[in-house]
Coordinates of C-alpha atoms and ligand atoms in Angstrom, one line a residue:
M61 CA 117.4 127.5 103.0
D62 CA 116.3 126.0 105.4
Y63 CA 119.0 124.4 108.5
L64 CA 118.3 122.2 111.1
R65 CA 119.3 123.3 115.1
I66 CA 120.0 119.9 117.5
Q67 CA 120.8 120.4 120.6
G68 CA 122.6 116.8 121.9
P69 CA 123.1 114.5 124.1
T70 CA 119.2 113.8 124.2
K71 CA 116.5 111.5 125.5
L72 CA 113.2 110.6 123.3
S73 CA 110.2 109.0 125.1
G74 CA 106.7 108.7 123.9
T75 CA 105.0 107.8 120.8
V76 CA 105.5 107.9 116.4
T77 CA 103.4 107.6 113.7
I78 CA 104.8 106.1 110.7
S79 CA 103.6 107.9 107.5
G80 CA 103.2 106.5 103.9
A81 CA 106.2 104.8 102.0
K82 CA 107.5 107.4 99.8
N83 CA 109.2 104.3 97.5
A84 CA 105.6 102.4 97.2
A85 CA 104.0 105.5 96.2
L86 CA 106.0 107.4 93.3
P87 CA 104.9 103.5 91.5
L88 CA 101.7 103.9 92.5
I89 CA 101.4 107.0 91.5
T90 CA 102.3 106.5 87.9
L91 CA 100.6 103.5 88.4
A92 CA 97.0 105.5 87.8
L93 CA 98.6 106.1 84.5
L94 CA 97.4 102.6 83.4
A95 CA 93.7 103.6 85.0
H96 CA 90.4 104.4 83.0
N97 CA 88.5 105.5 86.1
P98 CA 89.3 108.1 89.0
L99 CA 91.5 106.5 92.3
K100 CA 91.1 108.3 95.6
V101 CA 94.7 106.9 97.8
T102 CA 94.9 106.8 101.3
N103 CA 97.6 107.5 103.8
M104 CA 99.6 109.2 101.0
P105 CA 103.4 111.2 102.1
E106 CA 103.2 114.5 102.4
V107 CA 106.8 114.7 101.1
A108 CA 108.7 116.4 98.2
D109 CA 109.3 113.6 96.3
I110 CA 105.4 112.8 95.9
K111 CA 105.1 117.0 95.3
T112 CA 107.2 116.7 92.0
L113 CA 106.0 114.0 90.6
L114 CA 101.9 114.6 91.2
K115 CA 103.5 118.5 89.4
L116 CA 104.5 115.7 86.5
L117 CA 101.6 114.2 86.5
Q118 CA 99.5 117.6 86.5
N119 CA 101.9 119.0 83.9
L120 CA 100.9 115.2 81.8
G121 CA 97.4 116.6 81.9
A122 CA 96.0 114.6 84.6
S123 CA 94.4 116.0 87.2
C124 CA 95.7 115.6 91.4
S125 CA 94.4 116.7 94.7
L126 CA 96.6 115.8 97.8
E127 CA 95.2 117.1 100.8
N128 CA 95.8 115.8 104.4
H129 CA 97.3 112.4 103.5
V130 CA 94.0 111.7 100.4
L131 CA 95.4 111.8 97.4
N132 CA 92.6 112.5 94.1
V133 CA 94.6 111.8 90.6
D134 CA 92.3 111.1 87.2
T135 CA 94.5 110.0 84.8
S136 CA 91.4 109.6 81.4
T137 CA 92.9 113.6 80.7
V138 CA 95.8 113.0 80.1
S139 CA 97.1 115.1 76.6
H140 CA 100.8 114.4 76.4
T141 CA 103.7 112.5 76.6
M142 CA 106.3 114.4 77.9
A143 CA 108.0 114.3 81.1
N144 CA 110.9 117.1 80.5
Y145 CA 113.6 117.7 82.2
D146 CA 113.4 120.7 84.4
I147 CA 111.1 117.8 86.4
V148 CA 113.0 114.7 86.2
K149 CA 116.6 116.3 87.1
T150 CA 115.3 117.5 90.5
M151 CA 113.6 113.3 90.8
R152 CA 114.7 110.3 89.5
A153 CA 111.9 108.6 90.2
S154 CA 110.0 110.5 87.7
I155 CA 111.2 107.3 85.3
L156 CA 108.1 105.4 86.3
V157 CA 106.3 107.0 84.2
L158 CA 107.8 105.3 81.4
G159 CA 106.3 102.4 81.7
P160 CA 103.1 103.4 82.0
L161 CA 102.9 106.3 79.0
L162 CA 104.3 104.3 76.5
A163 CA 102.0 101.4 77.1
R164 CA 98.8 103.3 77.2
F165 CA 100.1 105.8 74.8
G166 CA 102.2 104.0 72.6
H167 CA 104.8 106.7 72.4
C168 CA 106.0 109.0 75.0
E169 CA 109.2 111.6 75.9
V170 CA 111.1 111.1 79.0
S171 CA 114.0 113.4 80.1
L172 CA 116.9 111.0 81.1
P173 CA 116.7 111.5 84.7
G174 CA 120.6 112.0 84.9
G175 CA 123.1 110.6 87.6
C176 CA 122.5 111.7 91.4
A177 CA 125.2 111.8 94.5
I178 CA 124.7 108.4 95.0
G179 CA 125.8 106.6 92.0
Q180 CA 125.4 106.9 88.5
R181 CA 122.1 105.7 88.5
P182 CA 121.3 103.9 84.7
I183 CA 118.3 102.9 83.0
D184 CA 119.7 100.6 80.8
L185 CA 118.1 97.7 82.0
H186 CA 114.0 99.7 81.8
L187 CA 115.0 100.4 78.3
K188 CA 116.6 97.0 77.4
A189 CA 112.9 95.6 78.7
L190 CA 110.8 97.6 77.2
E191 CA 112.9 96.9 73.7
Q192 CA 112.2 93.8 73.7
M193 CA 108.6 94.2 74.5
G194 CA 108.4 95.3 71.2
A195 CA 109.5 99.1 72.1
Q196 CA 111.5 101.1 69.9
I197 CA 114.3 103.3 72.1
T198 CA 116.2 106.1 71.0
I199 CA 117.8 109.2 72.9
H200 CA 118.3 112.1 71.2
A201 CA 119.3 115.6 73.0
G202 CA 119.1 113.7 76.4
Y203 CA 115.9 112.5 76.7
V204 CA 114.1 108.9 76.0
H205 CA 112.1 108.7 72.9
A206 CA 110.5 105.6 72.9
V207 CA 107.7 104.5 70.3
A208 CA 105.5 100.8 70.4
P209 CA 102.4 101.4 67.4
E210 CA 100.9 98.5 68.3
G211 CA 101.3 98.4 71.9
L212 CA 103.4 96.6 73.1
K213 CA 104.1 92.7 73.1
G214 CA 104.8 90.3 76.4
A215 CA 108.3 88.7 76.5
H216 CA 110.8 86.9 78.7
I217 CA 112.9 89.5 80.8
I218 CA 115.3 88.3 82.7
F219 CA 116.9 91.5 85.0
D220 CA 120.9 91.8 84.3
K221 CA 120.7 93.5 87.6
I222 CA 117.9 93.3 90.9
T223 CA 116.4 96.5 90.0
V224 CA 113.7 98.2 91.8
T225 CA 111.9 101.1 90.1
G226 CA 112.4 98.8 87.2
T227 CA 111.0 96.3 87.8
A228 CA 107.9 98.8 88.5
N229 CA 108.3 100.2 85.2
I230 CA 108.0 96.7 83.7
V231 CA 105.5 95.4 85.8
M232 CA 103.3 99.0 84.6
A233 CA 103.8 98.3 80.9
A234 CA 103.4 94.4 80.9
A235 CA 99.7 95.6 82.9
L236 CA 98.9 97.1 79.5
A237 CA 101.0 94.7 77.0
H238 CA 99.4 92.0 74.6
G239 CA 100.0 88.5 75.9
K240 CA 102.0 87.5 78.9
T241 CA 105.2 88.8 80.3
V242 CA 107.2 86.5 82.4
L243 CA 110.1 88.6 84.9
V244 CA 113.0 86.7 86.4
N245 CA 114.8 88.1 88.8
C246 CA 112.5 91.1 90.2
A247 CA 113.1 93.4 93.0
K248 CA 111.2 91.8 95.7
E249 CA 110.9 95.0 98.1
P250 CA 107.3 95.3 99.7
E251 CA 106.7 98.1 97.6
V252 CA 106.9 96.2 94.8
V253 CA 104.8 93.6 95.7
Q254 CA 102.4 96.3 97.2
L255 CA 102.1 97.1 92.9
C256 CA 101.5 93.6 92.5
E257 CA 98.9 93.2 94.8
I258 CA 97.3 96.6 93.3
L259 CA 97.4 95.6 89.9
R260 CA 95.7 91.8 91.3
D261 CA 93.4 93.3 92.8
S262 CA 92.3 95.6 90.1
G263 CA 91.6 92.6 87.9
I264 CA 94.9 91.6 85.8
D265 CA 96.5 88.5 86.1
I266 CA 99.6 88.4 87.9
N267 CA 101.3 85.4 89.6
G268 CA 104.5 85.0 91.2
I269 CA 103.8 88.4 93.4
G270 CA 106.6 88.7 96.2
T271 CA 109.1 86.0 94.4
P272 CA 111.9 86.6 92.3
E273 CA 109.7 85.3 89.1
L274 CA 106.7 87.6 88.1
T275 CA 104.2 85.9 85.0
I276 CA 101.5 89.0 84.6
I277 CA 99.0 88.6 81.1
G278 CA 98.4 92.3 79.8
T279 CA 95.6 93.9 78.7
G280 CA 96.0 94.2 75.1
G281 CA 96.2 98.0 75.6
K282 CA 92.3 98.3 77.6
T283 CA 93.2 100.5 80.5
I284 CA 92.3 99.1 83.8
E285 CA 89.8 99.8 86.9
M286 CA 91.2 100.6 89.5
V287 CA 90.5 100.1 93.1
D288 CA 90.9 102.1 95.2
F289 CA 93.9 101.8 98.3
E290 CA 96.4 103.1 101.2
V291 CA 100.0 103.1 100.7
I292 CA 102.0 100.6 102.8
P293 CA 103.9 102.5 106.0
D294 CA 107.3 103.6 105.1
R295 CA 110.3 100.7 106.6
I296 CA 112.7 103.3 106.3
E297 CA 111.8 106.1 107.6
A298 CA 110.2 103.3 110.8
G299 CA 113.9 102.3 110.8
T300 CA 115.1 105.4 110.8
Y301 CA 113.3 106.0 114.0
L302 CA 114.1 103.0 115.5
C303 CA 117.7 103.8 115.4
A304 CA 116.3 107.6 116.6
G305 CA 116.0 105.4 119.9
A306 CA 119.1 103.3 119.8
I307 CA 121.2 106.1 118.8
T308 CA 119.7 108.7 122.4
N309 CA 119.4 105.5 124.8
S310 CA 115.8 106.1 124.4
T311 CA 112.5 103.4 124.7
I312 CA 110.1 104.6 122.0
T313 CA 107.0 103.1 120.6
L314 CA 106.7 103.8 116.3
E315 CA 103.2 103.3 115.4
R316 CA 101.3 102.1 111.9
V317 CA 104.0 100.4 111.0
R318 CA 105.0 96.8 109.3
P319 CA 107.5 95.0 111.9
D320 CA 107.1 92.1 109.1
H321 CA 109.2 94.4 106.8
L322 CA 112.0 95.5 108.9
D323 CA 112.9 92.0 109.7
A324 CA 116.7 92.3 108.6
V325 CA 116.9 95.9 110.8
T326 CA 115.7 94.3 113.5
A327 CA 118.1 91.7 113.9
K328 CA 121.2 94.1 113.3
L329 CA 119.9 96.2 116.9
E330 CA 119.6 93.3 118.5
Q331 CA 122.9 92.6 117.2
M332 CA 123.8 95.4 119.0
G333 CA 122.3 94.7 122.4
C334 CA 118.6 96.7 121.4
R335 CA 115.7 94.2 122.6
V336 CA 112.6 95.4 119.3
E337 CA 108.8 94.5 120.8
C338 CA 106.7 93.8 117.7
G339 CA 102.7 94.3 118.0
E340 CA 101.0 94.2 115.0
N341 CA 101.9 97.3 114.2
T342 CA 103.5 98.8 116.2
M343 CA 107.7 98.8 117.0
T344 CA 109.4 99.3 120.5
I345 CA 112.8 99.8 121.1
H346 CA 114.4 99.1 123.5
P347 CA 118.2 100.4 123.9
A348 CA 121.2 98.4 124.6
T349 CA 123.3 98.8 128.2
E350 CA 126.4 98.7 126.3
L351 CA 125.1 98.8 122.7
K352 CA 127.9 96.5 120.4
H353 CA 129.4 96.4 117.1
V354 CA 127.9 95.2 113.7
D355 CA 128.8 94.0 111.0
I356 CA 126.5 95.1 107.9
I357 CA 126.7 94.9 104.4
T358 CA 123.5 96.4 102.1
Q359 CA 121.9 94.0 99.7
E360 CA 119.0 93.6 98.0
Y361 CA 115.4 92.9 100.0
P362 CA 115.0 91.1 102.3
A363 CA 118.4 91.6 103.2
F364 CA 119.8 94.4 105.0
P365 CA 118.3 97.9 103.0
T366 CA 120.6 100.3 101.5
D367 CA 118.5 102.8 102.6
M368 CA 119.3 102.5 106.1
Q369 CA 123.1 101.6 106.1
A370 CA 123.7 105.9 106.3
Q371 CA 121.5 105.7 109.3
F372 CA 123.4 102.4 110.7
L373 CA 126.7 104.0 110.2
A374 CA 125.9 107.0 112.5
L375 CA 124.3 104.5 115.1
A376 CA 127.4 102.4 114.9
T377 CA 130.2 105.3 115.6
I378 CA 128.6 104.8 119.5
A379 CA 128.9 101.0 119.6
K380 CA 132.0 99.5 121.6
G381 CA 134.1 97.5 119.4
A382 CA 134.9 98.2 115.4
S383 CA 131.9 98.0 113.0
T384 CA 132.0 97.6 109.3
I385 CA 129.1 98.1 106.6
E386 CA 130.2 97.6 103.1
E387 CA 128.0 99.3 100.4
R388 CA 126.7 96.9 97.6
L389 CA 124.6 98.4 96.2
F390 CA 125.9 102.0 94.9
E391 CA 128.9 103.2 94.2
N392 CA 129.4 106.7 96.3
R393 CA 126.4 106.4 98.8
F394 CA 129.1 107.2 101.6
M395 CA 129.2 111.0 101.9
H396 CA 127.9 111.1 105.1
V397 CA 131.0 109.6 105.9
S398 CA 133.4 112.5 105.9
E399 CA 130.0 114.6 107.8
L400 CA 130.1 112.1 110.5
Q401 CA 134.2 112.7 111.0
R402 CA 133.5 116.6 111.3
L403 CA 131.1 115.5 114.6
G404 CA 133.6 113.3 115.7
A405 CA 133.7 109.6 114.7
E406 CA 136.0 107.5 113.5
I407 CA 135.5 106.2 110.7
K408 CA 137.8 104.6 107.7
L409 CA 136.9 104.3 104.1
S410 CA 138.4 101.6 102.6
G411 CA 136.6 100.5 98.8
H412 CA 133.3 99.8 99.6
T413 CA 133.3 99.6 103.2
A414 CA 133.6 101.9 106.4
T415 CA 135.6 100.8 109.3
V416 CA 134.2 102.8 112.4
I417 CA 136.1 102.3 115.8
G418 CA 133.6 103.0 118.6
P419 CA 132.9 104.4 121.1
C420 CA 133.0 108.0 119.5
E421 CA 133.0 111.6 121.5
L422 CA 130.8 113.3 119.3
A423 CA 130.7 117.1 119.3
G424 CA 127.9 119.0 117.8
A425 CA 129.3 121.2 114.7
D426 CA 128.1 122.8 110.7
V427 CA 127.6 119.5 108.8
M428 CA 125.8 119.7 105.8
A429 CA 123.4 117.0 104.0
T430 CA 124.5 115.5 100.8
D431 CA 121.4 113.0 100.4
L432 CA 118.3 111.8 101.4
R433 CA 119.2 109.2 103.6
A434 CA 122.8 110.7 104.5
S435 CA 120.7 113.9 105.4
S436 CA 119.3 111.7 108.3
A437 CA 121.9 110.2 109.6
L438 CA 123.3 113.6 110.4
V439 CA 120.2 113.9 112.3
L440 CA 120.7 111.1 114.7
A441 CA 124.5 111.5 115.7
A442 CA 123.5 115.3 116.4
M443 CA 121.5 113.9 118.9
A444 CA 124.1 111.9 120.5
A445 CA 126.6 114.4 119.8
E446 CA 127.7 116.8 122.6
G447 CA 126.5 120.5 122.0
T448 CA 124.9 122.2 119.2
T449 CA 125.0 120.8 115.7
N450 CA 123.8 122.9 112.7
V451 CA 122.6 120.6 109.6
H452 CA 122.5 122.7 106.0
R453 CA 120.7 121.6 103.4
I454 CA 118.1 119.8 104.7
Y455 CA 116.1 120.1 101.1
H456 CA 117.6 116.6 100.5
L457 CA 115.8 115.8 103.9
D458 CA 112.3 117.2 102.8
R459 CA 112.2 114.8 100.1
G460 CA 111.7 111.6 101.6
Y461 CA 110.6 112.3 106.0
E462 CA 107.5 113.8 106.6
D463 CA 107.4 116.5 109.5
L464 CA 110.4 115.1 110.9
E465 CA 111.7 117.9 113.1
G466 CA 108.0 118.0 114.3
K467 CA 107.9 113.6 115.2
L468 CA 111.2 114.1 116.8
R469 CA 110.2 117.5 118.6
A470 CA 107.3 116.1 119.9
L471 CA 109.3 112.8 121.1
G472 CA 111.5 115.4 123.0
A473 CA 114.4 116.4 120.5
K474 CA 115.9 120.1 120.8
I475 CA 115.7 120.2 117.2
E476 CA 114.2 123.6 115.2
R477 CA 114.1 124.4 111.7
L478 CA 115.4 127.6 111.1
K479 CA 116.4 130.2 107.7
E480 CA 119.7 130.3 107.1
Ligands
EPZ238 C1 115.3 102.2 94.3 O1 116.1 102.9 93.7 C2 114.9 103.3 95.6 N1 114.2 104.4 95.3 C3 116.2 103.3 96.1 O2 115.8 104.4 97.8 C4 116.6 102.1 96.7 O3 118.3 102.8 97.1 C5 116.8 101.9 95.7 O4 115.9 101.3 94.7 C6 117.7 99.9 96.1 O5 117.0 99.5 97.0 C7 112.6 104.7 94.8 O6 112.3 103.4 94.9 C8 112.4 105.4 94.1 P1 117.5 99.8 91.3 P2 116.4 102.3 92.5 O7 116.9 100.4 90.2 O8 114.8 102.0 91.9 C9 121.3 99.4 89.7 C10 115.7 106.5 98.7 O9 117.1 106.9 99.5 N2 121.0 99.7 88.0 O10 117.0 99.1 92.0 O11 116.2 104.1 91.6 C11 121.7 100.7 89.7 O12 122.8 101.6 89.7 C12 116.2 106.2 97.3 O13 114.8 106.5 98.4 C13 121.4 99.5 87.1 O14 122.8 99.4 86.4 O15 117.2 101.5 92.0 C14 122.0 100.1 91.8 O16 123.1 100.3 91.5 C15 117.5 106.1 97.1 N3 120.6 99.5 85.2 C16 121.0 99.3 92.2 O17 120.7 98.8 90.1 C17 119.7 100.3 85.7 O18 118.8 100.1 84.9 C18 119.7 99.1 92.3 O19 119.4 100.2 91.2 C19 118.7 99.8 87.1 C20 119.5 100.2 88.0

């Protein structure tokens, strides 16, 4: 297994190019299942989760090729509808094939994703919504068996909780359903907005894009002539690099980024004393003269994103005063705390709130990544720590960050990838 060796403390400088958004690309890949034409998608991030989902689509019979951030996918050759456990267990977002497969073929068998490190991650809201659209759902031997012999029918669906992939799944199902679907309490994340925009640009009658209520008139089972498109920039990767500038007291510039997708993150950085200068698709972070403590609550978009919680916890370790970070979305998203404590961070956990008393003297140590965003938080802290830090199990990192060590090295970080 690979690990990252990082020497700290380090200063950064220069410009980093942000990749396409993993969490936009994943539903956009399964969206191809609704198309009868070959699709070309640009600005695809080349990360493990994307490759996993493409392998799943190939197993279903689709043809996919990803080269140089360009995906060519043709799902007209899809010949079966079973998403099996050995792939789904490695990436729960595989559940995003459920809605499209059921809508297009009238049946599918998708392995239950199982929980993951940050929480139980149920899919009950996905299944309840599909049942309201006329699907018969049974769970047997670890698989979701879904059938809709007469196709799906439009319904009035109110999500009990805001769910990002749940909204994406049902939007895709509704696009091919018979009649009108109204979705209430939808996710408004930019990744969901892009999915809706592509459906609209491909001729689907969809209203309320970017609002909590979507109305979709389905094609009645007919597949879609889909437009080619470019994946939006990854706002979480961008937020991670903004934190890299702040935690190393460096001025760096991000390019190919959507500043408007990061308002809540920018606001917190500025509350801590940093200055963030935004261009049309660039952001420059100017570090704080003295980093101040901060209070954060994670909520659905446009509030502060849970996917930036670990990175800000790392940043808060070097801020002056007591910072509090409350995680409201996932029940177990503080596994990075014990690893940050190994680096010398003073963090107290009480329920879903972490309190950091800073500034802490961070010193290099061996630490272990536990999930995707926790891994990036450990890399950030390692760049501020005195001495050498080895971050182990970085397969977590490779799921959602494209060439993190290469991009950080180009900014001046002393970081290398080694084999255990
Ligand atoms: C998406 O996960 C993202 N993944 C996650 O990013 C992100 O943390 C999360 O949204 C929240 O923003 C992708 O987009 C591929 P949810 P998702 O359904 O859709 C509960 C990363 O680091 N819930 O919005 O799985 C659930 O337990 C990853 O890139 C139900 O109870 O999250 C959670 O508490 C990590 N029943 C809350 O809703 C359901 O049927 C939000 O989950 C579905 C969800």
